[in-house]
mmCIF file of C-alpha atoms in Angstrom:
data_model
loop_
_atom_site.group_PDB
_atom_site.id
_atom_site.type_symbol
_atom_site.label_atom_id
_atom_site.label_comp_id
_atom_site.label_asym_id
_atom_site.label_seq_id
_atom_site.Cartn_x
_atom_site.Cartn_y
_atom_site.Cartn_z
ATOM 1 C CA UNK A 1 4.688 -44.112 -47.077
ATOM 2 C CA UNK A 2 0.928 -44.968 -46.608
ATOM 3 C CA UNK A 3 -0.271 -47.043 -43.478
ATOM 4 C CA UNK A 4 -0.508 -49.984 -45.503
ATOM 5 C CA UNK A 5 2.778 -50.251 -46.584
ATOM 6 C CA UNK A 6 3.889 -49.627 -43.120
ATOM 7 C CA UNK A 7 2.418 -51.864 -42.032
ATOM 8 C CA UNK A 8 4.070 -54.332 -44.637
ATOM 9 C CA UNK A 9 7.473 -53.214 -43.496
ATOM 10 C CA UNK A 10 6.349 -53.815 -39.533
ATOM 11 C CA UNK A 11 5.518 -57.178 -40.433
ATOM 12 C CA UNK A 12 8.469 -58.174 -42.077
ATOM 13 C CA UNK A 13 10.808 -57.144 -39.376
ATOM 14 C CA UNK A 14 9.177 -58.558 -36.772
ATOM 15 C CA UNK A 15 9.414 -62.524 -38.519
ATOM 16 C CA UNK A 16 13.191 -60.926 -39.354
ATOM 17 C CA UNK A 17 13.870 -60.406 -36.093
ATOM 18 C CA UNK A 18 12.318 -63.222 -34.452
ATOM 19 C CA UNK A 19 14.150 -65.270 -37.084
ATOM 20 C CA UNK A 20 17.067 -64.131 -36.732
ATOM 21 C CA UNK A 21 17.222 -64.613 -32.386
ATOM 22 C CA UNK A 22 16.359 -68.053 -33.012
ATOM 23 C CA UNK A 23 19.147 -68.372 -35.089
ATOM 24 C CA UNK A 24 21.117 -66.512 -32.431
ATOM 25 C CA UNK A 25 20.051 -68.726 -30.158
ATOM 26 C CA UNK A 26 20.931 -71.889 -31.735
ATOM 27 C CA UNK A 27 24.231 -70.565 -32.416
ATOM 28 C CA UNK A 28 25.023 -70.229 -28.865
ATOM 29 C CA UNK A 29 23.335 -73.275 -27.814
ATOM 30 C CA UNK A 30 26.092 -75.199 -30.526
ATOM 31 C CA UNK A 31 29.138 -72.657 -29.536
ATOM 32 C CA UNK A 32 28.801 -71.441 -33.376
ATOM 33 C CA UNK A 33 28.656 -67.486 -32.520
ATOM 34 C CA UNK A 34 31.114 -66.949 -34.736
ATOM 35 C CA UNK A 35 30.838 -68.918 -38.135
ATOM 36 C CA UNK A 36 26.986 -67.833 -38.648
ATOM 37 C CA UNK A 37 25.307 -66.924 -42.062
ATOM 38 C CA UNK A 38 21.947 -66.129 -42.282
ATOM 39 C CA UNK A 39 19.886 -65.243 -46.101
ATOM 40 C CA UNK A 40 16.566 -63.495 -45.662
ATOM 41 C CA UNK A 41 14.453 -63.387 -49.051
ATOM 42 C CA UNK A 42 11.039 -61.921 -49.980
ATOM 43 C CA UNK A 43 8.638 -62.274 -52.673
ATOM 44 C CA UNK A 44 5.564 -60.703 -52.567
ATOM 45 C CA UNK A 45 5.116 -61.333 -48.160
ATOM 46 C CA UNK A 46 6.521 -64.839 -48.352
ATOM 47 C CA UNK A 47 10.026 -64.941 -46.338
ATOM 48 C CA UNK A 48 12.550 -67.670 -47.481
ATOM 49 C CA UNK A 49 14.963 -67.798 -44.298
ATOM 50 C CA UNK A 50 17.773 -70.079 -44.384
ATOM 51 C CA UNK A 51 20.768 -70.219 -41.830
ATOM 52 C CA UNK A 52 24.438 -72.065 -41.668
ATOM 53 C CA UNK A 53 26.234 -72.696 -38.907
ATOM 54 C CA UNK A 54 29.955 -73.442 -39.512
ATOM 55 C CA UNK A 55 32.884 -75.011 -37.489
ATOM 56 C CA UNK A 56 36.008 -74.260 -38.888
ATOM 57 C CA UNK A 57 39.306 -75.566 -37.234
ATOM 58 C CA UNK A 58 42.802 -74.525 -38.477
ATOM 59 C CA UNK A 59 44.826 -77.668 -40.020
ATOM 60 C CA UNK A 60 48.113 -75.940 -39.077
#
């Protein structure tokens, strides 16, 4: 892998990983730990990062 495309992968996981605390962090904030889903996509260096948090309750 050539510096340039390491450099490509460094930069993507650090806005992965800084989005993905922040959505840590609002899931503990709301008590949401554990209904969270989180899609990461890429095209060409622009991230699309979307997050739900759920609350699910049992009926019965």
């Amino acid at each position: 892998m050539d510096l340039n495309e390491q450099n490509k992968k460094e930069m993507l996981r650090d806005q992965m990983v800084s989005f993905i605390d922040c959505v840590l962090d609002s899931a503990e904030n709301d008590n949401k730990l554990d209904y969270i889903n989180i899609e990461i996509n890429n095209h060409k260096g622009n991230l699309q990062m979307d997050y739900t948090l759920r609350n699910r309750k049992k009926a019965y």
